[in-house]
Amino acid sequence: MKTLTILEVGNLAGLVVIIVGAIILVALVLSLIVTVITKLIYERKGDRKFTRKQFIQTMLISLLICGLISGYICGGL
């Protein structure tokens, strides 16, 4: 009996969804950590306030950078 590799099994849509979901989840967590660190650094100096709009913008920029990095890694050189 021949052993089948994962590519020969067929109908791997579930596996693809799991991998993409894991990448998105890791990017969200990493972006949240970067944003919280940025907020702490910003508010440490003086009486400045990190607004909700700044938080969302920082999170989106961080997510875009994570997406570019993961696309470069997953897409190859």
PDB file of N, CA and C in Angstrom:
ATOM      1  N   MET A   1       0.840  -1.185   0.000  1.00  0.00           N
ATOM      2  CA  MET A   1       0.000   0.000   0.000  1.00  0.00           C
ATOM      3  C   MET A   1       0.883   1.246   0.000  1.00  0.00           C
ATOM      4  N   LYS A   2       0.574   2.169  -0.911  1.00  0.00           N
ATOM      5  CA  LYS A   2       1.362   3.388  -1.008  1.00  0.00           C
ATOM      6  C   LYS A   2       0.959   4.377   0.076  1.00  0.00           C
ATOM      7  N   THR A   3       1.927   5.076   0.606  1.00  0.00           N
ATOM      8  CA  THR A   3       1.607   6.151   1.549  1.00  0.00           C
ATOM      9  C   THR A   3       1.364   7.427   0.757  1.00  0.00           C
ATOM     10  N   LEU A   4       0.369   8.180   1.183  1.00  0.00           N
ATOM     11  CA  LEU A   4       0.002   9.406   0.492  1.00  0.00           C
ATOM     12  C   LEU A   4       0.592  10.604   1.214  1.00  0.00           C
ATOM     13  N   THR A   5       1.117  11.533   0.456  1.00  0.00           N
ATOM     14  CA  THR A   5       1.565  12.779   1.061  1.00  0.00           C
ATOM     15  C   THR A   5       0.360  13.682   1.245  1.00  0.00           C
ATOM     16  N   ILE A   6       0.549  14.767   1.985  1.00  0.00           N
ATOM     17  CA  ILE A   6      -0.575  15.660   2.277  1.00  0.00           C
ATOM     18  C   ILE A   6      -1.087  16.356   1.018  1.00  0.00           C
ATOM     19  N   LEU A   7      -0.234  16.517  -0.005  1.00  0.00           N
ATOM     20  CA  LEU A   7      -0.662  17.165  -1.232  1.00  0.00           C
ATOM     21  C   LEU A   7      -1.488  16.243  -2.126  1.00  0.00           C
ATOM     22  N   GLU A   8      -1.378  14.937  -1.940  1.00  0.00           N
ATOM     23  CA  GLU A   8      -2.099  13.995  -2.783  1.00  0.00           C
ATOM     24  C   GLU A   8      -3.483  13.639  -2.238  1.00  0.00           C
ATOM     25  N   VAL A   9      -3.783  14.069  -1.053  1.00  0.00           N
ATOM     26  CA  VAL A   9      -5.053  13.697  -0.428  1.00  0.00           C
ATOM     27  C   VAL A   9      -6.217  14.402  -1.106  1.00  0.00           C
ATOM     28  N   GLY A  10      -6.050  15.651  -1.479  1.00  0.00           N
ATOM     29  CA  GLY A  10      -7.119  16.394  -2.135  1.00  0.00           C
ATOM     30  C   GLY A  10      -8.049  17.054  -1.133  1.00  0.00           C
ATOM     31  N   ASN A  11      -8.782  18.066  -1.591  1.00  0.00           N
ATOM     32  CA  ASN A  11      -9.748  18.815  -0.789  1.00  0.00           C
ATOM     33  C   ASN A  11      -9.125  19.318   0.515  1.00  0.00           C
ATOM     34  N   LEU A  12      -8.104  20.119   0.358  1.00  0.00           N
ATOM     35  CA  LEU A  12      -7.389  20.644   1.519  1.00  0.00           C
ATOM     36  C   LEU A  12      -7.841  22.053   1.893  1.00  0.00           C
ATOM     37  N   ALA A  13      -9.074  22.388   1.571  1.00  0.00           N
ATOM     38  CA  ALA A  13      -9.576  23.732   1.865  1.00  0.00           C
ATOM     39  C   ALA A  13      -9.568  23.995   3.366  1.00  0.00           C
ATOM     40  N   GLY A  14      -9.904  23.007   4.156  1.00  0.00           N
ATOM     41  CA  GLY A  14      -9.909  23.184   5.609  1.00  0.00           C
ATOM     42  C   GLY A  14      -8.523  23.483   6.153  1.00  0.00           C
ATOM     43  N   LEU A  15      -7.529  22.791   5.620  1.00  0.00           N
ATOM     44  CA  LEU A  15      -6.147  23.022   6.050  1.00  0.00           C
ATOM     45  C   LEU A  15      -5.680  24.426   5.674  1.00  0.00           C
ATOM     46  N   VAL A  16      -6.049  24.869   4.487  1.00  0.00           N
ATOM     47  CA  VAL A  16      -5.682  26.213   4.044  1.00  0.00           C
ATOM     48  C   VAL A  16      -6.336  27.264   4.931  1.00  0.00           C
ATOM     49  N   VAL A  17      -7.594  27.057   5.277  1.00  0.00           N
ATOM     50  CA  VAL A  17      -8.307  27.996   6.151  1.00  0.00           C
ATOM     51  C   VAL A  17      -7.650  28.040   7.527  1.00  0.00           C
ATOM     52  N   ILE A  18      -7.243  26.900   8.041  1.00  0.00           N
ATOM     53  CA  ILE A  18      -6.588  26.855   9.346  1.00  0.00           C
ATOM     54  C   ILE A  18      -5.249  27.593   9.304  1.00  0.00           C
ATOM     55  N   ILE A  19      -4.478  27.387   8.248  1.00  0.00           N
ATOM     56  CA  ILE A  19      -3.175  28.058   8.136  1.00  0.00           C
ATOM     57  C   ILE A  19      -3.344  29.571   8.002  1.00  0.00           C
ATOM     58  N   VAL A  20      -4.257  30.007   7.149  1.00  0.00           N
ATOM     59  CA  VAL A  20      -4.501  31.446   6.973  1.00  0.00           C
ATOM     60  C   VAL A  20      -5.032  32.049   8.266  1.00  0.00           C
ATOM     61  N   GLY A  21      -5.931  31.347   8.935  1.00  0.00           N
ATOM     62  CA  GLY A  21      -6.452  31.826  10.218  1.00  0.00           C
ATOM     63  C   GLY A  21      -5.364  31.957  11.265  1.00  0.00           C
ATOM     64  N   ALA A  22      -4.442  31.006  11.297  1.00  0.00           N
ATOM     65  CA  ALA A  22      -3.336  31.071  12.254  1.00  0.00           C
ATOM     66  C   ALA A  22      -2.436  32.260  11.956  1.00  0.00           C
ATOM     67  N   ILE A  23      -2.175  32.508  10.675  1.00  0.00           N
ATOM     68  CA  ILE A  23      -1.342  33.656  10.302  1.00  0.00           C
ATOM     69  C   ILE A  23      -2.018  34.962  10.718  1.00  0.00           C
ATOM     70  N   ILE A  24      -3.317  35.074  10.480  1.00  0.00           N
ATOM     71  CA  ILE A  24      -4.058  36.283  10.857  1.00  0.00           C
ATOM     72  C   ILE A  24      -4.077  36.458  12.371  1.00  0.00           C
ATOM     73  N   LEU A  25      -4.290  35.374  13.104  1.00  0.00           N
ATOM     74  CA  LEU A  25      -4.317  35.451  14.560  1.00  0.00           C
ATOM     75  C   LEU A  25      -2.970  35.888  15.127  1.00  0.00           C
ATOM     76  N   VAL A  26      -1.893  35.328  14.608  1.00  0.00           N
ATOM     77  CA  VAL A  26      -0.552  35.719  15.069  1.00  0.00           C
ATOM     78  C   VAL A  26      -0.279  37.182  14.730  1.00  0.00           C
ATOM     79  N   ALA A  27      -0.695  37.626  13.544  1.00  0.00           N
ATOM     80  CA  ALA A  27      -0.493  39.023  13.152  1.00  0.00           C
ATOM     81  C   ALA A  27      -1.277  39.961  14.062  1.00  0.00           C
ATOM     82  N   LEU A  28      -2.511  39.585  14.419  1.00  0.00           N
ATOM     83  CA  LEU A  28      -3.311  40.416  15.319  1.00  0.00           C
ATOM     84  C   LEU A  28      -2.677  40.521  16.701  1.00  0.00           C
ATOM     85  N   VAL A  29      -2.225  39.409  17.233  1.00  0.00           N
ATOM     86  CA  VAL A  29      -1.609  39.423  18.564  1.00  0.00           C
ATOM     87  C   VAL A  29      -0.318  40.231  18.541  1.00  0.00           C
ATOM     88  N   LEU A  30       0.494  40.023  17.521  1.00  0.00           N
ATOM     89  CA  LEU A  30       1.752  40.763  17.403  1.00  0.00           C
ATOM     90  C   LEU A  30       1.491  42.262  17.250  1.00  0.00           C
ATOM     91  N   SER A  31       0.493  42.630  16.459  1.00  0.00           N
ATOM     92  CA  SER A  31       0.144  44.036  16.280  1.00  0.00           C
ATOM     93  C   SER A  31      -0.366  44.654  17.577  1.00  0.00           C
ATOM     94  N   LEU A  32      -1.137  43.903  18.318  1.00  0.00           N
ATOM     95  CA  LEU A  32      -1.636  44.400  19.601  1.00  0.00           C
ATOM     96  C   LEU A  32      -0.486  44.651  20.570  1.00  0.00           C
ATOM     97  N   ILE A  33       0.473  43.740  20.611  1.00  0.00           N
ATOM     98  CA  ILE A  33       1.632  43.904  21.496  1.00  0.00           C
ATOM     99  C   ILE A  33       2.440  45.136  21.093  1.00  0.00           C
ATOM    100  N   VAL A  34       2.690  45.301  19.789  1.00  0.00           N
ATOM    101  CA  VAL A  34       3.436  46.461  19.306  1.00  0.00           C
ATOM    102  C   VAL A  34       2.696  47.754  19.621  1.00  0.00           C
ATOM    103  N   THR A  35       1.372  47.752  19.456  1.00  0.00           N
ATOM    104  CA  THR A  35       0.575  48.947  19.721  1.00  0.00           C
ATOM    105  C   THR A  35       0.574  49.303  21.201  1.00  0.00           C
ATOM    106  N   VAL A  36       0.462  48.313  22.060  1.00  0.00           N
ATOM    107  CA  VAL A  36       0.480  48.581  23.508  1.00  0.00           C
ATOM    108  C   VAL A  36       1.842  49.123  23.930  1.00  0.00           C
ATOM    109  N   ILE A  37       2.914  48.563  23.397  1.00  0.00           N
ATOM    110  CA  ILE A  37       4.253  49.074  23.721  1.00  0.00           C
ATOM    111  C   ILE A  37       4.397  50.515  23.224  1.00  0.00           C
ATOM    112  N   THR A  38       3.898  50.795  22.022  1.00  0.00           N
ATOM    113  CA  THR A  38       3.936  52.159  21.485  1.00  0.00           C
ATOM    114  C   THR A  38       3.142  53.112  22.366  1.00  0.00           C
ATOM    115  N   LYS A  39       1.981  52.666  22.833  1.00  0.00           N
ATOM    116  CA  LYS A  39       1.148  53.493  23.710  1.00  0.00           C
ATOM    117  C   LYS A  39       1.868  53.793  25.017  1.00  0.00           C
ATOM    118  N   LEU A  40       2.512  52.793  25.591  1.00  0.00           N
ATOM    119  CA  LEU A  40       3.233  52.998  26.849  1.00  0.00           C
ATOM    120  C   LEU A  40       4.393  53.976  26.672  1.00  0.00           C
ATOM    121  N   ILE A  41       5.112  53.857  25.576  1.00  0.00           N
ATOM    122  CA  ILE A  41       6.220  54.772  25.317  1.00  0.00           C
ATOM    123  C   ILE A  41       5.693  56.190  25.082  1.00  0.00           C
ATOM    124  N   TYR A  42       4.602  56.323  24.343  1.00  0.00           N
ATOM    125  CA  TYR A  42       4.038  57.642  24.032  1.00  0.00           C
ATOM    126  C   TYR A  42       3.536  58.347  25.285  1.00  0.00           C
ATOM    127  N   GLU A  43       2.851  57.618  26.159  1.00  0.00           N
ATOM    128  CA  GLU A  43       2.272  58.236  27.349  1.00  0.00           C
ATOM    129  C   GLU A  43       3.280  58.407  28.486  1.00  0.00           C
ATOM    130  N   ARG A  44       4.452  57.796  28.369  1.00  0.00           N
ATOM    131  CA  ARG A  44       5.449  57.888  29.432  1.00  0.00           C
ATOM    132  C   ARG A  44       6.026  59.297  29.537  1.00  0.00           C
ATOM    133  N   LYS A  45       6.157  59.968  28.422  1.00  0.00           N
ATOM    134  CA  LYS A  45       6.749  61.305  28.405  1.00  0.00           C
ATOM    135  C   LYS A  45       5.670  62.371  28.565  1.00  0.00           C
ATOM    136  N   GLY A  46       5.649  63.006  29.678  1.00  0.00           N
ATOM    137  CA  GLY A  46       4.726  64.114  29.896  1.00  0.00           C
ATOM    138  C   GLY A  46       3.293  63.675  30.109  1.00  0.00           C
ATOM    139  N   ASP A  47       2.400  64.579  29.820  1.00  0.00           N
ATOM    140  CA  ASP A  47       0.968  64.317  30.048  1.00  0.00           C
ATOM    141  C   ASP A  47       0.224  64.085  28.743  1.00  0.00           C
ATOM    142  N   ARG A  48       0.877  63.473  27.775  1.00  0.00           N
ATOM    143  CA  ARG A  48       0.232  63.199  26.489  1.00  0.00           C
ATOM    144  C   ARG A  48      -0.722  62.015  26.618  1.00  0.00           C
ATOM    145  N   LYS A  49      -1.778  62.057  25.807  1.00  0.00           N
ATOM    146  CA  LYS A  49      -2.790  60.990  25.823  1.00  0.00           C
ATOM    147  C   LYS A  49      -2.813  60.302  24.472  1.00  0.00           C
ATOM    148  N   PHE A  50      -2.768  58.973  24.480  1.00  0.00           N
ATOM    149  CA  PHE A  50      -2.841  58.164  23.257  1.00  0.00           C
ATOM    150  C   PHE A  50      -4.317  57.912  22.978  1.00  0.00           C
ATOM    151  N   THR A  51      -4.859  58.599  21.972  1.00  0.00           N
ATOM    152  CA  THR A  51      -6.298  58.519  21.719  1.00  0.00           C
ATOM    153  C   THR A  51      -6.674  57.197  21.054  1.00  0.00           C
ATOM    154  N   ARG A  52      -7.972  56.950  21.012  1.00  0.00           N
ATOM    155  CA  ARG A  52      -8.484  55.722  20.383  1.00  0.00           C
ATOM    156  C   ARG A  52      -8.159  55.698  18.887  1.00  0.00           C
ATOM    157  N   LYS A  53      -8.238  56.865  18.242  1.00  0.00           N
ATOM    158  CA  LYS A  53      -7.922  56.959  16.822  1.00  0.00           C
ATOM    159  C   LYS A  53      -6.452  56.621  16.574  1.00  0.00           C
ATOM    160  N   GLN A  54      -5.564  57.132  17.419  1.00  0.00           N
ATOM    161  CA  GLN A  54      -4.143  56.808  17.287  1.00  0.00           C
ATOM    162  C   GLN A  54      -3.900  55.318  17.520  1.00  0.00           C
ATOM    163  N   PHE A  55      -4.629  54.737  18.483  1.00  0.00           N
ATOM    164  CA  PHE A  55      -4.484  53.310  18.771  1.00  0.00           C
ATOM    165  C   PHE A  55      -4.870  52.475  17.554  1.00  0.00           C
ATOM    166  N   ILE A  56      -6.008  52.815  16.937  1.00  0.00           N
ATOM    167  CA  ILE A  56      -6.481  52.066  15.768  1.00  0.00           C
ATOM    168  C   ILE A  56      -5.536  52.250  14.584  1.00  0.00           C
ATOM    169  N   GLN A  57      -5.048  53.473  14.375  1.00  0.00           N
ATOM    170  CA  GLN A  57      -4.121  53.718  13.270  1.00  0.00           C
ATOM    171  C   GLN A  57      -2.813  52.954  13.467  1.00  0.00           C
ATOM    172  N   THR A  58      -2.306  52.962  14.695  1.00  0.00           N
ATOM    173  CA  THR A  58      -1.071  52.235  14.972  1.00  0.00           C
ATOM    174  C   THR A  58      -1.275  50.740  14.767  1.00  0.00           C
ATOM    175  N   MET A  59      -2.429  50.230  15.192  1.00  0.00           N
ATOM    176  CA  MET A  59      -2.735  48.814  15.023  1.00  0.00           C
ATOM    177  C   MET A  59      -2.814  48.448  13.534  1.00  0.00           C
ATOM    178  N   LEU A  60      -3.460  49.291  12.730  1.00  0.00           N
ATOM    179  CA  LEU A  60      -3.584  49.018  11.296  1.00  0.00           C
ATOM    180  C   LEU A  60      -2.234  49.070  10.587  1.00  0.00           C
ATOM    181  N   ILE A  61      -1.415  50.046  10.937  1.00  0.00           N
ATOM    182  CA  ILE A  61      -0.084  50.133  10.328  1.00  0.00           C
ATOM    183  C   ILE A  61       0.735  48.900  10.680  1.00  0.00           C
ATOM    184  N   SER A  62       0.654  48.485  11.936  1.00  0.00           N
ATOM    185  CA  SER A  62       1.383  47.294  12.367  1.00  0.00           C
ATOM    186  C   SER A  62       0.864  46.045  11.654  1.00  0.00           C
ATOM    187  N   LEU A  63      -0.444  45.951  11.472  1.00  0.00           N
ATOM    188  CA  LEU A  63      -1.021  44.816  10.739  1.00  0.00           C
ATOM    189  C   LEU A  63      -0.569  44.801   9.286  1.00  0.00           C
ATOM    190  N   LEU A  64      -0.498  45.964   8.667  1.00  0.00           N
ATOM    191  CA  LEU A  64      -0.029  46.030   7.276  1.00  0.00           C
ATOM    192  C   LEU A  64       1.424  45.581   7.170  1.00  0.00           C
ATOM    193  N   ILE A  65       2.248  46.001   8.114  1.00  0.00           N
ATOM    194  CA  ILE A  65       3.654  45.581   8.101  1.00  0.00           C
ATOM    195  C   ILE A  65       3.761  44.076   8.319  1.00  0.00           C
ATOM    196  N   CYS A  66       2.970  43.530   9.249  1.00  0.00           N
ATOM    197  CA  CYS A  66       2.962  42.077   9.471  1.00  0.00           C
ATOM    198  C   CYS A  66       2.507  41.340   8.212  1.00  0.00           C
ATOM    199  N   GLY A  67       1.521  41.886   7.516  1.00  0.00           N
ATOM    200  CA  GLY A  67       1.047  41.276   6.281  1.00  0.00           C
ATOM    201  C   GLY A  67       2.101  41.279   5.193  1.00  0.00           C
ATOM    202  N   LEU A  68       2.836  42.381   5.091  1.00  0.00           N
ATOM    203  CA  LEU A  68       3.916  42.438   4.111  1.00  0.00           C
ATOM    204  C   LEU A  68       5.012  41.431   4.416  1.00  0.00           C
ATOM    205  N   ILE A  69       5.365  41.322   5.694  1.00  0.00           N
ATOM    206  CA  ILE A  69       6.415  40.387   6.096  1.00  0.00           C
ATOM    207  C   ILE A  69       5.955  38.947   5.847  1.00  0.00           C
ATOM    208  N   SER A  70       4.719  38.620   6.249  1.00  0.00           N
ATOM    209  CA  SER A  70       4.240  37.245   6.049  1.00  0.00           C
ATOM    210  C   SER A  70       4.075  36.935   4.560  1.00  0.00           C
ATOM    211  N   GLY A  71       3.678  37.903   3.764  1.00  0.00           N
ATOM    212  CA  GLY A  71       3.582  37.687   2.327  1.00  0.00           C
ATOM    213  C   GLY A  71       4.940  37.454   1.699  1.00  0.00           C
ATOM    214  N   TYR A  72       5.935  38.164   2.184  1.00  0.00           N
ATOM    215  CA  TYR A  72       7.298  37.979   1.677  1.00  0.00           C
ATOM    216  C   TYR A  72       7.824  36.608   2.060  1.00  0.00           C
ATOM    217  N   ILE A  73       7.544  36.186   3.304  1.00  0.00           N
ATOM    218  CA  ILE A  73       8.019  34.881   3.768  1.00  0.00           C
ATOM    219  C   ILE A  73       7.272  33.753   3.065  1.00  0.00           C
ATOM    220  N   CYS A  74       5.950  33.826   3.009  1.00  0.00           N
ATOM    221  CA  CYS A  74       5.157  32.750   2.415  1.00  0.00           C
ATOM    222  C   CYS A  74       5.251  32.736   0.887  1.00  0.00           C
ATOM    223  N   GLY A  75       5.456  33.894   0.283  1.00  0.00           N
ATOM    224  CA  GLY A  75       5.509  33.987  -1.169  1.00  0.00           C
ATOM    225  C   GLY A  75       6.876  33.646  -1.736  1.00  0.00           C
ATOM    226  N   GLY A  76       7.863  33.646  -0.889  1.00  0.00           N
ATOM    227  CA  GLY A  76       9.207  33.366  -1.368  1.00  0.00           C
ATOM    228  C   GLY A  76       9.917  34.636  -1.781  1.00  0.00           C
ATOM    229  N   LEU A  77      11.074  34.459  -2.324  1.00  0.00           N
ATOM    230  CA  LEU A  77      11.883  35.617  -2.723  1.00  0.00           C
ATOM    231  C   LEU A  77      11.491  36.071  -4.050  1.00  0.00           C
TER     232      LEU A  77
END
